[in-house]
Structure formats: structure tokens, C-alpha cells
Amino acid sequence: MASFKDKIDLDKVPTHVAIIMDGNGRWAKKRNRERIYGHREGVNSVKAVVEAAGEIGVKYLTLYAFSSENWSRPKEEVEALMSLLVQGIHDELENIMKQNIRIRVIGDLSKLKADVRQAVEDSMEKTKDNTALNLVIALSYGSRDEIVDALRQIAQEVKEGKLEVEDITAETISNHLYTAGIPDPDLLIRTSGEVRISNFLLWQISYTELYFTPILWPEFKKEQFFEAIYNYQQRERRFGKISEQLSK
Ligand code: IPE
Ligand code: IPE
Ligand code: MG
């Protein structure tokens, strides 16, 4: 069977793809297994999608791994997710270096336990000079918190006389978010059939193309990723203009 990969126009690959990786629990439940079994298979999907993104030259891949709201899940599930993360970093770091991937973690890292935080910070430090794919992991991430943080910093700068109120622009806000320096996503994928944003990148997705698929995250592998990219490439991004203006 032909692969969607062959249909992708390599000159029009989105620079930044963001993914809400959802459906691990339901995938496990369908198999009469514990939710953690789904999270474990979800790690294999992460590896597949990171490789796929590298293969077609995506520059930024942002993965929503754990939201600020996910702290409210049962303690055992939170702990299992955190140890999968630490284990994943430990097992994959060599591979990540080989693939020349730079890791950046965004979110409220102050909420993480010391060992988790250490693993995350080490991974960022070790990969900081890598230049192929930028792998952005949203961990303990909430978009509203991110915006609140940005506004506090901006207010502080105004208070200290470093910034004039009239000089605050959309760019000022972008530059104070955790994602400062990262271009806005071109494509946002959410798996599992839920059609919502769940406090992810609210500011950054104002003109992002959205792609929702019923496929559960543990079943989302390379081919499903390529299909999403192909789907994106069939769209016309008008940014408020009309079609005729774009062809020029
Ligand atoms: C996504 O799968 C993983 C995280 C949110 C950490 P879920 O755990 O939300 O799986 P469902 O949505 O319950 O199936
Ligand atoms: C969103 O999934 C967060 C992540 C994928 C990490 P959830 O499963 O937590 O989202 P809701 O609560 O169902 O919207
Ligand atoms: Mg979910």
C-alpha cells in the first residue's frame, strides 16, 4: 500500500507541528488493562512520531505530555507518568543525540519532584547545541498560567521603567511566553476524538491549522503522522486574505 509519506510535498512541510497526545487510558481500557499500559504504548508512539518528523524535516515538534490540570489525576497515575518520563529520557538520550535533536521543556517545572526536574534539566543541557529537530515537551503546562506569568513579567518591567505601556505589542507578549523564540505552530493535531484544546498554547495557535483524529494516541504512529501532514498540505491558509491574493 502506498504511504502518505510519498505524497508529502517536502517543500511545504510545516515548520512547527504541535500534538495533544490523547487517548492512552481508553486504549488500555479497551484491552482490559490498566491505564498505565496505555501510557507505556504511548511512549512508542512518541518515538515513532519524533522519527517521522525528523525524516521529513519538521523543525519544531511540540508534544503535550502533561497538563497543569493532570496534577489532579490519581496519585499513582501521576507517579507512573513521571517515572515513564524519567525512564524515557534515560533510555532515549543517546538516540536523541544521534538524531541531533534539541530538547526544550516548557511548563511550570517548579511543581516537579527533584529527580524529575533534574532529568529534564539535564536533557536540555546535554542537547542544547543540537541543530536538527527541536523537540518541545509541554510538561506541567497550562496556557493560562503561561499567559499570567508573561503578564506579570511585563507589568514588572513597566513598573521598573524598563518598558513603556505604549510599546507593548503582540510580539512583547509572545516574547514573554515559555515558547519565546519558537515560531507559532502551523499544525495542531489532537488524537482520540476529543475536539477541544485543553489549555494548550492558546495564544500561539491563533492561526494554526487544526487536525482532529479519532485514532487513540497509542495507535498513532508514523503513517498517521504523515497522513496529518498530507491533510495539512491540502489546505489553503489565507490569514484573512482572499485566495486570489495568495497566488502572487
Ligand atoms: C493522554 O491520554 C495522556 C495524558 C493526558 C498524560 P489520557 O491519559 O488522557 O487517556 P484518556 O483520554 O483517558 O483515554
Ligand atoms: C490533555 O489531555 C493533556 C495532555 C494530552 C497531556 P487530557 O486527557 O488531560 O484532556 P481533557 O481533560 O480530557 O480535556
Ligand atoms: Mg485524555
Short mmCIF file of N, CA, C and O in Angstrom, two decimals, residues 5-13 230 233:
data_model
loop_
_atom_site.label_atom_id
_atom_site.label_comp_id
_atom_site.label_asym_id
_atom_site.label_seq_id
_atom_site.Cartn_x
_atom_site.Cartn_y
_atom_site.Cartn_z
N LYS A 5 3.61 9.17 3.18
CA LYS A 5 4.92 9.84 3.14
C LYS A 5 5.30 10.22 1.70
O LYS A 5 5.85 11.29 1.46
N ASP A 6 4.97 9.32 0.75
CA ASP A 6 5.33 9.58 -0.65
C ASP A 6 4.52 10.72 -1.27
O ASP A 6 4.89 11.27 -2.29
N LYS A 7 3.39 11.02 -0.64
CA LYS A 7 2.53 12.08 -1.19
C LYS A 7 2.89 13.45 -0.63
O LYS A 7 2.39 14.48 -1.09
N ILE A 8 3.74 13.48 0.40
CA ILE A 8 4.06 14.75 1.06
C ILE A 8 4.97 15.60 0.17
O ILE A 8 5.94 15.11 -0.40
N ASP A 9 4.64 16.88 0.05
CA ASP A 9 5.47 17.83 -0.68
C ASP A 9 6.55 18.35 0.28
O ASP A 9 6.25 19.10 1.22
N LEU A 10 7.77 17.92 0.04
CA LEU A 10 8.85 18.24 1.00
C LEU A 10 9.20 19.72 1.02
O LEU A 10 9.89 20.20 1.94
N ASP A 11 8.71 20.48 0.04
CA ASP A 11 8.94 21.93 0.06
C ASP A 11 7.90 22.66 0.90
O ASP A 11 8.00 23.86 1.12
N LYS A 12 6.86 21.94 1.32
CA LYS A 12 5.79 22.60 2.08
C LYS A 12 5.54 21.92 3.43
O LYS A 12 4.40 21.84 3.89
N VAL A 13 6.60 21.42 4.01
CA VAL A 13 6.46 20.77 5.31
C VAL A 13 6.24 21.84 6.38
O VAL A 13 6.94 22.86 6.38
N TYR A 230 -0.02 15.39 5.25
CA TYR A 230 -0.59 15.44 3.90
C TYR A 230 -1.91 16.22 3.91
O TYR A 230 -2.15 17.08 3.07
N GLN A 233 -1.33 19.82 4.03
CA GLN A 233 -0.83 20.39 2.77
C GLN A 233 -1.93 20.61 1.73
O GLN A 233 -1.72 21.31 0.75
#
